[in-house]
Amino acid sequence: MIRLMRGQEPEQLRIKRDEELPRARKAGRVDKELRGYGVAKGKLFEVQNHNCAYCEAKQVQAEYRDVDHFRPKSSYWWLAWSWDNLLFSCEVCNRSHKKDQFPLLDEAMRLQAEELPPGREQPLLLDPFDTTIDLRQEIKFRSETIERKQRWRPVGLTERGRKTIELCGLDRPALLDACLLYTSDAADE
């Protein structure tokens, strides 16, 4: 997982939020018909260099991929159109692994409706856009030889790093078999 920079919010997302949030507020949730956050997909695809925010797998196009809600819209409906809550994700990370999971160090500290993050929450999922986190202190890659092939396996150095690997399936065989870009930190291990 590498550090990402969001840049400026797309104007279309602000417009969609202004249209959709009052309806979600009235319902107290995001209905399936209330979408619109997809207008951010192209910008996220661009700022993430065409990579999934979690596994970093290169994506050929944005069109059939997902906009993931870091804090799931099922629980955090008021953040469904928040630029700071959106990531570009591959389908495998979003739909097969992370889904709508968002574990916290202390569940009693979960945000209440309309409360803005981070509040008192301490997520156990790493946000690659969070500039207060040094991702290199959370997850490292270690060299392993499996079936006479060298692979780089993610290793969680903290509870948050371990939980992120687990939730997003970052140690799934398909990723270990992929040609991973690794840093000199990984080579030093």
Tab-separated table of C-alpha atoms in Angstrom:
chain	number	residue	atom	x	y	z
A	1	MET	CA	0.000	0.000	0.000
A	2	ILE	CA	1.458	3.352	-1.010
A	3	ARG	CA	0.685	6.941	-0.024
A	4	LEU	CA	-1.872	8.615	-2.279
A	5	MET	CA	-2.789	12.274	-2.690
A	6	ARG	CA	-6.420	13.138	-3.502
A	7	GLY	CA	-6.162	16.597	-4.937
A	8	GLN	CA	-9.158	18.854	-5.339
A	9	GLU	CA	-12.698	17.515	-5.155
A	10	PRO	CA	-14.436	17.259	-8.547
A	11	GLU	CA	-17.197	19.846	-8.907
A	12	GLN	CA	-19.600	17.140	-10.155
A	13	LEU	CA	-19.269	15.327	-6.815
A	14	ARG	CA	-20.173	18.455	-4.854
A	15	ILE	CA	-23.228	18.911	-7.086
A	16	LYS	CA	-24.289	15.266	-6.559
A	17	ARG	CA	-23.795	15.588	-2.784
A	18	ASP	CA	-26.001	18.691	-2.747
A	19	GLU	CA	-28.690	16.739	-4.642
A	20	GLU	CA	-28.492	13.369	-2.886
A	21	LEU	CA	-27.563	14.096	0.742
A	22	PRO	CA	-30.913	15.741	1.628
A	23	ARG	CA	-32.733	12.622	0.369
A	24	ALA	CA	-30.381	10.309	2.279
A	25	ARG	CA	-30.764	12.477	5.369
A	26	LYS	CA	-34.547	12.163	5.136
A	27	ALA	CA	-34.307	8.376	4.756
A	28	GLY	CA	-31.511	8.052	7.320
A	29	ARG	CA	-29.607	5.865	4.886
A	30	VAL	CA	-28.376	5.603	1.312
A	31	ASP	CA	-30.980	3.861	-0.837
A	32	LYS	CA	-29.801	1.799	-3.792
A	33	GLU	CA	-31.281	4.437	-6.083
A	34	LEU	CA	-29.272	7.184	-4.402
A	35	ARG	CA	-25.936	6.914	-6.136
A	36	GLY	CA	-24.001	9.607	-7.910
A	37	TYR	CA	-20.680	9.180	-6.120
A	38	GLY	CA	-19.475	7.457	-9.310
A	39	VAL	CA	-18.858	10.909	-10.796
A	40	ALA	CA	-15.618	10.871	-8.777
A	41	LYS	CA	-14.384	7.623	-10.340
A	42	GLY	CA	-12.425	9.178	-13.206
A	43	LYS	CA	-10.628	11.645	-10.939
A	44	LEU	CA	-9.817	8.924	-8.375
A	45	PHE	CA	-8.568	6.656	-11.189
A	46	GLU	CA	-6.296	9.468	-12.321
A	47	VAL	CA	-4.904	10.500	-8.909
A	48	GLN	CA	-4.307	6.844	-8.004
A	49	ASN	CA	-2.301	6.317	-11.218
A	50	HIS	CA	-4.835	3.732	-12.447
A	51	ASN	CA	-4.179	1.502	-9.415
A	52	CYS	CA	-6.431	0.006	-6.778
A	53	ALA	CA	-6.039	1.969	-3.533
A	54	TYR	CA	-5.598	-1.236	-1.539
A	55	CYS	CA	-3.729	-3.864	-3.563
A	56	GLU	CA	-2.141	-1.431	-6.046
A	57	ALA	CA	-3.084	-3.669	-8.975
A	58	LYS	CA	-2.940	-1.691	-12.219
A	59	GLN	CA	-6.388	-1.228	-13.744
A	60	VAL	CA	-6.801	-0.791	-17.494
A	61	GLN	CA	-9.911	1.357	-17.263
A	62	ALA	CA	-12.079	2.956	-14.621
A	63	GLU	CA	-15.442	2.237	-16.218
A	64	TYR	CA	-16.057	-1.255	-14.827
A	65	ARG	CA	-14.244	-0.794	-11.524
A	66	ASP	CA	-15.496	0.400	-8.160
A	67	VAL	CA	-15.627	3.549	-6.122
A	68	ASP	CA	-15.092	2.277	-2.608
A	69	HIS	CA	-16.301	4.056	0.493
A	70	PHE	CA	-13.503	3.895	3.075
A	71	ARG	CA	-16.174	4.263	5.739
A	72	PRO	CA	-18.974	2.123	4.232
A	73	LYS	CA	-22.075	3.938	3.045
A	74	SER	CA	-24.203	1.243	4.726
A	75	SER	CA	-23.103	2.580	8.127
A	76	TYR	CA	-21.890	6.077	7.246
A	77	TRP	CA	-24.593	7.174	4.787
A	78	TRP	CA	-23.871	10.898	5.322
A	79	LEU	CA	-20.335	10.364	3.932
A	80	ALA	CA	-21.457	8.596	0.732
A	81	TRP	CA	-20.576	11.659	-1.389
A	82	SER	CA	-17.630	12.880	0.679
A	83	TRP	CA	-14.462	13.269	-1.406
A	84	ASP	CA	-12.331	12.358	1.622
A	85	ASN	CA	-14.184	9.048	1.999
A	86	LEU	CA	-13.882	7.771	-1.586
A	87	LEU	CA	-11.213	5.552	-3.142
A	88	PHE	CA	-10.815	3.845	-6.503
A	89	SER	CA	-10.754	0.090	-5.929
A	90	CYS	CA	-10.558	-3.118	-7.907
A	91	GLU	CA	-13.604	-5.367	-7.643
A	92	VAL	CA	-11.700	-8.093	-5.799
A	93	CYS	CA	-10.574	-5.816	-2.955
A	94	ASN	CA	-13.917	-4.026	-2.691
A	95	ARG	CA	-16.511	-6.718	-3.375
A	96	SER	CA	-14.784	-9.942	-2.337
A	97	HIS	CA	-12.733	-8.771	0.609
A	98	LYS	CA	-13.367	-5.366	2.226
A	99	LYS	CA	-17.088	-5.214	1.412
A	100	ASP	CA	-18.742	-2.991	4.037
A	101	GLN	CA	-16.371	-3.883	6.856
A	102	PHE	CA	-14.880	-1.085	8.920
A	103	PRO	CA	-13.498	-2.379	12.216
A	104	LEU	CA	-12.446	0.011	14.943
A	105	LEU	CA	-10.079	-0.365	17.862
A	106	ASP	CA	-13.061	0.474	20.084
A	107	GLU	CA	-16.525	-0.054	18.563
A	108	ALA	CA	-18.056	2.251	21.189
A	109	MET	CA	-16.245	5.166	19.513
A	110	ARG	CA	-17.988	4.737	16.131
A	111	LEU	CA	-19.165	8.023	14.591
A	112	GLN	CA	-22.785	8.933	15.099
A	113	ALA	CA	-24.991	10.051	12.196
A	114	GLU	CA	-23.725	13.249	10.581
A	115	GLU	CA	-20.591	13.365	12.768
A	116	LEU	CA	-17.479	14.089	10.703
A	117	PRO	CA	-14.400	11.864	10.758
A	118	PRO	CA	-12.197	11.113	12.434
A	119	GLY	CA	-14.056	11.979	15.635
A	120	ARG	CA	-12.840	9.576	18.293
A	121	GLU	CA	-12.716	6.635	15.893
A	122	GLN	CA	-9.526	4.636	15.552
A	123	PRO	CA	-9.964	2.600	12.358
A	124	LEU	CA	-8.202	-0.725	12.007
A	125	LEU	CA	-8.133	-0.202	8.246
A	126	LEU	CA	-5.377	1.877	6.679
A	127	ASP	CA	-6.409	4.762	4.458
A	128	PRO	CA	-3.707	5.317	1.813
A	129	PHE	CA	-4.798	8.969	1.592
A	130	ASP	CA	-4.270	9.639	5.326
A	131	THR	CA	-1.154	11.793	5.545
A	132	THR	CA	-0.912	11.301	9.327
A	133	ILE	CA	-0.007	7.628	8.879
A	134	ASP	CA	3.422	6.361	7.844
A	135	LEU	CA	2.358	3.311	5.827
A	136	ARG	CA	5.922	1.925	5.955
A	137	GLN	CA	5.531	1.612	9.723
A	138	GLU	CA	2.310	-0.377	9.269
A	139	ILE	CA	3.074	-2.886	6.474
A	140	LYS	CA	6.356	-4.196	5.072
A	141	PHE	CA	7.000	-6.651	2.292
A	142	ARG	CA	9.235	-9.608	2.988
A	143	SER	CA	10.833	-11.847	0.433
A	144	GLU	CA	9.762	-15.500	0.429
A	145	THR	CA	10.606	-18.385	-1.815
A	146	ILE	CA	7.518	-20.437	-2.628
A	147	GLU	CA	7.762	-23.269	-5.143
A	148	ARG	CA	11.213	-21.987	-6.144
A	149	LYS	CA	9.837	-18.539	-6.982
A	150	GLN	CA	10.642	-15.369	-5.112
A	151	ARG	CA	7.564	-13.529	-3.924
A	152	TRP	CA	6.959	-10.479	-1.765
A	153	ARG	CA	4.477	-11.100	1.040
A	154	PRO	CA	2.904	-8.230	3.008
A	155	VAL	CA	3.481	-8.417	6.735
A	156	GLY	CA	1.545	-6.274	9.172
A	157	LEU	CA	3.820	-4.543	11.647
A	158	THR	CA	0.911	-3.182	13.677
A	159	GLU	CA	-2.595	-4.367	14.515
A	160	ARG	CA	-3.892	-1.908	11.895
A	161	GLY	CA	-1.460	-3.220	9.276
A	162	ARG	CA	-2.395	-6.853	9.994
A	163	LYS	CA	-6.127	-6.080	9.890
A	164	THR	CA	-5.755	-4.202	6.574
A	165	ILE	CA	-3.955	-7.176	5.019
A	166	GLU	CA	-6.683	-9.503	6.287
A	167	LEU	CA	-9.678	-7.314	5.299
A	168	CYS	CA	-8.421	-6.502	1.807
A	169	GLY	CA	-6.907	-9.919	1.126
A	170	LEU	CA	-3.532	-8.352	0.373
A	171	ASP	CA	-1.830	-11.712	0.865
A	172	ARG	CA	-4.064	-13.563	-1.589
A	173	PRO	CA	-2.177	-15.906	-3.948
A	174	ALA	CA	-3.025	-13.932	-7.095
A	175	LEU	CA	-1.282	-10.869	-5.664
A	176	LEU	CA	1.717	-12.853	-4.459
A	177	ASP	CA	2.101	-14.264	-7.960
A	178	ALA	CA	1.821	-10.838	-9.586
A	179	CYS	CA	4.877	-8.870	-10.490
A	180	LEU	CA	5.030	-6.480	-7.541
A	181	LEU	CA	6.796	-3.170	-7.532
A	182	TYR	CA	8.871	-3.163	-4.394
A	183	THR	CA	10.922	-0.575	-2.605
A	184	SER	CA	14.474	-0.715	-1.380
A	185	ASP	CA	12.941	-1.266	2.082
A	186	ALA	CA	11.573	-4.602	0.885
A	187	ALA	CA	14.885	-5.547	-0.672
A	188	ASP	CA	16.660	-4.862	2.641
A	189	GLU	CA	14.514	-7.344	4.599
